[in-house]
């Protein structure tokens, strides 16, 4: 998809005198609709792809649409009259289990939000706390976990684990806009952001009004979350606390549980000022080895060395997902199953490869191969077909007859006999990635 010609040239070329003004925040909307910013936003949205919003428009259809309608949309943005469409409600599984509700904007609104993000992030990000790692350029969850591990290795054996109750659903619009207004002078941009916050959610064909929250699913929401929560970060910094925050997950590392209790009281007050609530059931003060952070838990290995492992909830969620993909009754070929499974496992391994538990990964590999072997047995169905498949793959006549007689004992044979012919190398050939590398 070419981007050339997608955006009409700006009606007025910027002059040298205008650049000084645009370095501030009083004419952000003009900077937002500049050609190069829009081309970069369009490129990013098309690369990210994603599901259509309520209008059904895909990323492939966005470029032709902009060629026809961008002049009108640009005029509305500059006049401050543009109004976003409602977002589409969608639920996805969380890494640690459960469901997360997303609000999927239309591709046009994702494009405009991305343009806003590209203008605001370079101004806001350098001012954020060094302890914040979520949704920031050059920062990652792995870096956050590594920082947490260093704090623990320095002798901080306690952690204040804070979970905000439905954070993205509970963001107070007035509080957030108040923080933004301190740093953005352009009223048109402020008005547009508030409209994105207040845009309704379509569920079952009905648009539900929203008076609080910032829906996950748009490019702008992570930045807005960091703007709001940075205030608490700065208060923790003033008091010299060792902490790590990734989006709405915040862990403060302390040298005693008593100190942790005092920090938790302090955090309740700080989040209360932002009209946010701590989930008391999930939050608390504990020894670091009893808590997880971003799907990773810590344990003491040989000689007391601190090591990382996959947290129990994340491991359970992973096995549940593999179980769904490799279900015997889904009516798909083994290659179709492997294709979907491989996409999931590659992403899972890329994140959890930081865990220092090779034995756990080897056991997972064995379990996954057992799941795939029983799919083969299910496909073979009859004793005659199972016998023939085994003999074709080089099994002895005795083994082939034994499996054929009880071919419907899928799980039993997948763990006792089929591995002789459906080997590790066979699944490597199909493209099933190994977790233990």
Coordinates of C-alpha atoms in Angstrom, one line a residue:
X1 CA 0.0 0.0 0.0
X2 CA 1.6 3.3 -1.1
X3 CA 1.2 6.4 1.0
X4 CA 2.1 8.8 -1.7
X5 CA -0.8 11.0 -2.6
X6 CA -2.9 9.8 0.3
X7 CA -2.9 13.3 2.0
X8 CA -3.5 16.5 0.2
X9 CA -0.7 19.1 0.6
X10 CA -1.3 21.5 3.4
X11 CA -3.0 24.6 2.1
X12 CA -0.3 26.8 3.7
X13 CA 3.4 25.8 3.9
X14 CA 4.8 26.4 7.4
X15 CA 7.0 29.4 7.7
X16 CA 10.1 29.7 9.9
X17 CA 8.2 32.0 12.3
X18 CA 5.6 29.4 12.9
X19 CA 8.0 26.7 14.0
X20 CA 8.7 28.5 17.3
X21 CA 5.0 28.6 18.0
X22 CA 4.6 24.9 17.2
X23 CA 7.3 23.9 19.6
X24 CA 4.8 24.7 22.3
X25 CA 1.3 23.4 22.7
X26 CA -1.0 26.2 21.5
X27 CA -1.1 25.1 17.9
X28 CA -1.0 21.3 18.2
X29 CA -3.8 20.7 15.9
X30 CA -1.9 22.3 13.0
X31 CA 1.0 20.1 13.8
X32 CA -1.3 17.1 14.0
X33 CA -2.6 17.6 10.4
X34 CA 0.8 18.2 8.9
X35 CA 1.4 15.9 6.0
X36 CA 4.5 14.0 7.4
X37 CA 2.7 13.3 10.7
X38 CA -0.3 12.0 8.9
X39 CA 1.7 9.8 6.6
X40 CA 3.5 8.3 9.6
X41 CA 0.2 7.7 11.4
X42 CA -1.3 6.0 8.3
X43 CA 1.7 3.8 7.9
X44 CA 1.5 2.7 11.6
X45 CA -2.2 1.9 11.5
X46 CA -1.9 -0.1 8.3
X47 CA 1.0 -2.0 9.7
X48 CA -0.9 -2.8 12.9
X49 CA -3.9 -3.9 10.9
X50 CA -6.5 -4.9 13.6
X51 CA -10.2 -5.5 13.5
X52 CA -12.7 -3.1 11.9
X53 CA -14.8 -0.8 14.1
X54 CA -18.6 -0.4 14.0
X55 CA -18.5 0.9 10.4
X56 CA -16.8 -2.3 9.1
X57 CA -14.0 -0.4 7.4
X58 CA -10.7 -2.3 7.2
X59 CA -7.2 -0.9 7.1
X60 CA -7.0 -1.7 3.4
X61 CA -10.0 0.5 2.8
X62 CA -8.7 3.5 4.8
X63 CA -6.4 4.9 2.2
X64 CA -9.0 5.2 -0.6
X65 CA -11.4 6.7 1.9
X66 CA -8.9 9.4 3.0
X67 CA -8.3 10.3 -0.6
X68 CA -12.0 11.1 -1.0
X69 CA -12.8 12.6 2.4
X70 CA -9.6 13.9 4.0
X71 CA -10.2 17.6 3.0
X72 CA -13.5 17.6 4.9
X73 CA -12.1 15.7 7.9
X74 CA -9.1 18.0 8.1
X75 CA -11.3 21.1 8.1
X76 CA -13.4 19.6 10.9
X77 CA -10.3 18.9 13.0
X78 CA -8.9 22.4 12.5
X79 CA -12.3 23.9 13.4
X80 CA -12.6 21.7 16.4
X81 CA -15.9 20.1 15.2
X82 CA -14.8 16.6 14.4
X83 CA -16.7 13.9 16.3
X84 CA -15.5 10.3 16.7
X85 CA -17.7 7.3 16.1
X86 CA -18.6 4.8 18.9
X87 CA -16.2 2.0 19.6
X88 CA -17.0 -1.7 19.1
X89 CA -16.9 -3.8 22.3
X90 CA -14.7 -6.9 22.1
X91 CA -13.5 -9.3 24.8
X92 CA -10.0 -11.0 24.7
X93 CA -8.4 -13.4 27.1
X94 CA -5.9 -12.0 29.6
X95 CA -2.4 -13.4 29.9
X96 CA -3.0 -14.6 33.5
X97 CA -6.6 -15.8 32.8
X98 CA -10.0 -14.1 32.7
X99 CA -11.2 -11.6 30.0
X100 CA -10.3 -8.1 29.1
X101 CA -12.8 -5.8 27.5
X102 CA -11.5 -3.7 24.6
X103 CA -13.2 -0.8 22.8
X104 CA -12.2 -1.1 19.1
X105 CA -12.4 2.4 17.4
X106 CA -13.0 2.7 13.6
X107 CA -9.8 2.6 11.5
X108 CA -10.4 6.3 10.8
X109 CA -10.4 7.1 14.5
X110 CA -7.4 4.9 15.1
X111 CA -5.6 6.9 12.4
X112 CA -6.5 10.2 14.1
X113 CA -5.6 8.9 17.6
X114 CA -2.3 7.8 16.2
X115 CA -1.7 11.2 14.8
X116 CA -2.4 12.8 18.2
X117 CA -0.1 10.3 19.9
X118 CA 2.8 11.1 17.6
X119 CA 2.4 14.8 18.5
X120 CA 2.0 14.4 22.3
X121 CA 4.3 11.5 23.1
X122 CA 7.6 13.3 22.3
X123 CA 6.5 16.1 24.6
X124 CA 5.1 13.9 27.5
X125 CA 7.4 10.9 27.5
X126 CA 10.6 12.6 28.6
X127 CA 8.9 13.9 31.7
X128 CA 7.6 10.5 32.9
X129 CA 9.2 8.7 35.8
X130 CA 12.2 6.4 35.1
X131 CA 10.3 3.8 37.1
X132 CA 7.5 3.6 34.5
X133 CA 7.9 1.0 31.7
X134 CA 4.5 0.4 30.1
X135 CA 3.7 1.6 26.6
X136 CA 6.8 3.8 26.3
X137 CA 9.3 4.0 23.4
X138 CA 12.4 1.9 24.1
X139 CA 10.9 0.3 27.2
X140 CA 9.4 -3.1 27.8
X141 CA 7.9 -5.5 30.3
X142 CA 11.1 -7.5 30.3
X143 CA 13.0 -4.4 31.4
X144 CA 10.5 -3.8 34.2
X145 CA 10.9 -7.4 35.4
X146 CA 14.7 -7.1 35.3
X147 CA 14.5 -3.9 37.4
X148 CA 12.2 -5.6 39.9
X149 CA 14.7 -8.4 40.2
X150 CA 17.6 -6.0 40.9
X151 CA 15.6 -4.4 43.7
X152 CA 15.1 -7.8 45.3
X153 CA 18.7 -8.8 44.9
X154 CA 19.6 -5.6 46.7
X155 CA 17.9 -7.0 49.8
X156 CA 14.3 -5.9 49.5
X157 CA 12.4 -9.0 50.5
X158 CA 8.9 -7.5 50.7
X159 CA 6.7 -6.1 48.0
X160 CA 3.6 -3.9 48.0
X161 CA 1.6 -5.3 45.1
X162 CA -1.0 -2.9 43.9
X163 CA -3.8 -3.8 41.6
X164 CA -6.2 -1.0 40.5
X165 CA -9.8 -2.0 40.3
X166 CA -10.9 -1.9 36.6
X167 CA -8.4 0.9 36.0
X168 CA -9.2 1.6 32.3
X169 CA -12.9 1.5 33.0
X170 CA -12.7 3.8 36.0
X171 CA -10.5 6.7 34.8
X172 CA -12.3 9.9 35.8
X173 CA -12.6 12.1 32.7
X174 CA -12.5 15.4 34.7
X175 CA -9.4 14.5 36.6
X176 CA -7.5 13.3 33.5
X177 CA -8.5 16.3 31.5
X178 CA -7.4 18.6 34.3
X179 CA -3.9 17.0 34.1
X180 CA -3.8 17.4 30.3
X181 CA -5.0 21.0 30.4
X182 CA -2.0 21.9 32.5
X183 CA 0.3 20.9 29.6
X184 CA -1.8 21.5 26.4
X185 CA -2.9 24.9 25.4
X186 CA -4.7 24.0 22.2
X187 CA -8.4 23.8 23.2
X188 CA -9.2 21.9 20.0
X189 CA -6.9 19.1 20.9
X190 CA -8.3 19.0 24.5
X191 CA -11.9 19.0 23.1
X192 CA -11.0 16.1 20.7
X193 CA -9.4 14.0 23.4
X194 CA -12.5 14.5 25.7
X195 CA -14.7 13.4 22.8
X196 CA -12.7 10.2 22.4
X197 CA -13.0 9.6 26.2
X198 CA -16.8 10.1 26.1
X199 CA -17.4 8.2 22.9
X200 CA -20.0 5.5 23.5
X201 CA -19.5 1.7 23.3
X202 CA -21.6 -0.3 20.9
X203 CA -22.7 -3.7 22.3
X204 CA -25.4 -5.9 20.6
X205 CA -26.3 -3.1 18.3
X206 CA -26.9 -0.5 21.0
X207 CA -24.6 2.4 21.8
X208 CA -24.0 2.7 25.6
X209 CA -22.9 6.2 26.8
X210 CA -19.7 6.3 28.8
X211 CA -19.1 8.8 31.6
X212 CA -15.8 7.4 32.9
X213 CA -12.9 5.2 31.6
X214 CA -10.6 5.2 28.6
X215 CA -11.3 2.2 26.4
X216 CA -8.4 -0.1 25.7
X217 CA -8.0 -0.7 22.0
X218 CA -7.1 2.7 20.7
X219 CA -3.6 4.1 20.2
X220 CA -4.1 7.0 22.6
X221 CA -5.3 5.1 25.8
X222 CA -1.9 4.0 27.0
X223 CA -0.4 7.5 26.9
X224 CA -3.4 8.9 28.7
X225 CA -3.0 6.2 31.4
X226 CA 0.6 7.2 31.9
X227 CA -0.3 10.9 32.1
X228 CA -2.7 10.1 35.0
X229 CA -0.5 7.6 36.9
X230 CA 2.7 9.6 36.6
X231 CA 1.5 11.8 39.4
X232 CA 1.7 8.8 41.8
X233 CA 5.1 7.9 40.4
X234 CA 6.4 11.3 41.2
X235 CA 5.1 11.1 44.8
X236 CA 6.8 7.7 45.2
X237 CA 10.1 9.2 43.8
X238 CA 10.0 12.1 46.3
X239 CA 9.9 9.6 49.1
X240 CA 12.8 7.5 47.7
X241 CA 10.8 4.3 47.2
X242 CA 12.1 1.5 45.0
X243 CA 9.2 0.7 42.6
X244 CA 8.4 -0.5 39.1
X245 CA 5.2 0.4 37.2
X246 CA 4.0 -1.1 34.0
X247 CA 0.6 0.5 32.9
X248 CA -1.7 0.0 35.9
X249 CA 0.5 -2.7 37.6
X250 CA 2.7 -1.2 40.3
X251 CA 5.0 -3.0 42.7
X252 CA 6.9 -1.2 45.5
X253 CA 9.8 -3.1 47.0
X254 CA 10.5 -2.7 50.7
X255 CA 12.9 -4.1 53.3
X256 CA 10.2 -5.1 55.8
X257 CA 6.5 -5.9 55.7
X258 CA 5.9 -3.2 58.3
X259 CA 7.3 -0.6 55.9
X260 CA 5.2 -2.1 53.2
X261 CA 2.0 -1.6 55.1
X262 CA 2.8 2.1 55.5
X263 CA 3.4 2.4 51.8
X264 CA 0.1 0.7 51.0
X265 CA -1.8 3.3 53.2
X266 CA 0.0 6.1 51.4
X267 CA -0.9 4.6 48.0
X268 CA -4.6 4.3 48.9
X269 CA -4.6 8.1 49.5
X270 CA -2.7 8.9 46.4
X271 CA -4.9 6.8 44.1
X272 CA -8.0 8.2 45.9
X273 CA -7.0 11.7 44.9
X274 CA -7.2 10.5 41.3
X275 CA -10.6 8.9 42.1
X276 CA -9.2 5.4 41.5
X277 CA -9.7 2.4 43.8
X278 CA -7.3 -0.3 44.8
X279 CA -8.6 -3.8 44.4
X280 CA -8.2 -4.9 48.0
X281 CA -8.6 -8.6 47.2
X282 CA -5.7 -8.7 44.7
X283 CA -3.5 -6.1 46.4
X284 CA -1.4 -6.5 49.5
X285 CA 2.0 -6.7 51.2
X286 CA 3.9 -10.0 51.0
X287 CA 7.2 -11.6 50.6
X288 CA 8.5 -11.2 47.0
X289 CA 8.5 -15.0 46.3
X290 CA 4.8 -15.1 47.1
X291 CA 3.8 -12.5 44.4
X292 CA 4.0 -12.3 40.7
X293 CA 4.7 -9.4 38.4
X294 CA 3.7 -9.3 34.7
X295 CA 3.3 -13.0 34.5
X296 CA 6.7 -13.8 36.2
X297 CA 7.3 -15.0 39.7
X298 CA 10.6 -15.3 41.6
X299 CA 12.1 -18.3 43.4
X300 CA 15.3 -19.1 45.2
X301 CA 17.5 -21.7 43.3
X302 CA 20.7 -23.4 44.4
X303 CA 22.8 -21.3 46.7
X304 CA 19.9 -19.0 47.3
X305 CA 20.2 -17.3 43.9
X306 CA 17.1 -15.5 42.8
X307 CA 15.6 -16.9 39.6
X308 CA 12.5 -16.2 37.4
X309 CA 9.7 -18.6 36.6
X310 CA 6.4 -18.5 34.8
X311 CA 3.7 -17.5 37.4
X312 CA 1.1 -20.1 38.2
X313 CA -1.8 -18.1 36.7
X314 CA 0.1 -17.4 33.5
X315 CA 1.0 -21.1 33.2
X316 CA -2.6 -22.1 33.7
X317 CA -3.8 -19.6 31.1
X318 CA -1.3 -20.9 28.6
X319 CA -2.4 -24.5 29.1
X320 CA -6.0 -23.6 28.8
X321 CA -5.3 -21.8 25.5
X322 CA -3.3 -24.8 24.1
X323 CA -6.2 -27.1 25.2
X324 CA -8.6 -25.0 23.2
X325 CA -6.4 -24.9 20.1
X326 CA -5.8 -28.7 20.2
X327 CA -9.4 -29.7 20.9
X328 CA -10.2 -33.0 19.2
X329 CA -13.7 -32.0 18.2
X330 CA -12.9 -28.9 16.2
X331 CA -12.9 -30.7 12.9
X332 CA -9.6 -29.4 11.5
X333 CA -6.6 -31.0 9.9
X334 CA -3.4 -31.5 11.9
X335 CA -1.7 -28.8 9.8
X336 CA -4.4 -26.3 10.5
X337 CA -4.1 -27.0 14.2
X338 CA -0.3 -26.7 14.1
X339 CA -0.5 -23.4 12.2
X340 CA -2.7 -21.8 14.9
X341 CA -0.8 -23.4 17.7
X342 CA 2.6 -22.2 16.3
X343 CA 1.5 -18.6 16.1
X344 CA 0.5 -18.7 19.8
X345 CA 3.5 -20.6 21.0
X346 CA 6.0 -18.3 19.2
X347 CA 4.5 -15.2 20.9
X348 CA 4.3 -17.0 24.3
X349 CA 7.9 -18.2 24.1
X350 CA 9.2 -14.8 23.0
X351 CA 7.9 -13.3 26.3
X352 CA 8.4 -16.1 28.8
X353 CA 11.8 -17.1 27.5
X354 CA 13.1 -15.0 30.4
X355 CA 11.9 -17.7 32.8
X356 CA 14.8 -19.8 34.2
X357 CA 12.9 -23.1 34.3
X358 CA 14.0 -25.4 31.4
X359 CA 12.4 -28.5 33.0
X360 CA 9.0 -26.8 33.1
X361 CA 9.4 -26.0 29.4
X362 CA 10.4 -29.5 28.5
X363 CA 7.3 -30.9 30.3
X364 CA 5.2 -28.4 28.4
X365 CA 6.7 -29.6 25.1
X366 CA 5.9 -33.2 26.0
X367 CA 2.4 -32.3 26.9
X368 CA 1.8 -30.4 23.7
X369 CA 3.0 -33.2 21.6
X370 CA 0.7 -35.6 23.5
X371 CA -2.2 -33.3 22.6
X372 CA -1.2 -33.4 18.9
X373 CA -0.8 -37.2 18.9
X374 CA -4.2 -37.8 20.2
X375 CA -5.6 -35.6 17.3
X376 CA -3.9 -37.9 14.9
X377 CA -5.5 -40.9 16.6
X378 CA -8.9 -39.3 16.5
X379 CA -8.4 -38.6 12.7
X380 CA -7.5 -42.3 12.1
X381 CA -10.7 -43.4 13.8
X382 CA -10.8 -47.1 12.9
X383 CA -8.5 -50.0 14.0
X384 CA -7.7 -50.7 10.4
X385 CA -6.7 -47.1 9.6
X386 CA -4.6 -46.8 12.8
X387 CA -2.9 -50.1 12.0
X388 CA -2.1 -49.0 8.5
X389 CA -0.8 -45.6 9.6
X390 CA 1.5 -47.1 12.1
X391 CA 2.9 -49.7 9.7
X392 CA 3.4 -46.9 7.1
X393 CA 5.4 -45.0 9.6
X394 CA 7.7 -47.9 10.4
X395 CA 6.1 -49.3 13.6
X396 CA 6.4 -53.0 14.3
X397 CA 3.4 -55.2 13.5
X398 CA 2.9 -56.0 17.2
X399 CA 2.8 -52.3 18.2
X400 CA 0.5 -51.5 15.2
X401 CA -2.0 -54.2 16.2
X402 CA -1.9 -53.2 19.9
X403 CA -2.8 -49.6 19.0
X404 CA -5.3 -50.6 16.4
X405 CA -7.3 -52.8 18.8
X406 CA -7.7 -49.9 21.2
X407 CA -7.4 -47.0 18.8
X408 CA -10.0 -44.9 20.6
X409 CA -8.0 -44.7 23.8
X410 CA -6.5 -41.4 22.5
X411 CA -4.8 -40.0 25.5
X412 CA -3.4 -43.4 26.7
X413 CA -1.8 -44.2 23.4
X414 CA -0.6 -40.6 22.9
X415 CA 1.5 -41.0 26.0
X416 CA 2.5 -44.7 25.7
X417 CA 2.8 -45.8 22.1
X418 CA 2.3 -43.2 19.4
X419 CA 5.5 -41.4 20.3
X420 CA 7.4 -44.2 18.7
X421 CA 6.2 -43.1 15.2
X422 CA 5.0 -39.6 15.9
X423 CA 8.4 -38.4 17.2
X424 CA 9.7 -35.1 18.3
X425 CA 11.4 -34.7 14.9
X426 CA 8.1 -35.4 13.2
X427 CA 6.5 -32.4 15.0
X428 CA 9.6 -30.3 14.3
X429 CA 9.0 -31.0 10.7
X430 CA 5.4 -29.9 11.0
X431 CA 6.6 -26.6 12.4
X432 CA 5.7 -27.0 16.1
X433 CA 8.1 -24.7 18.0
X434 CA 9.8 -26.1 21.1
X435 CA 9.6 -24.1 24.3
X436 CA 12.7 -25.7 25.7
X437 CA 15.5 -24.4 23.5

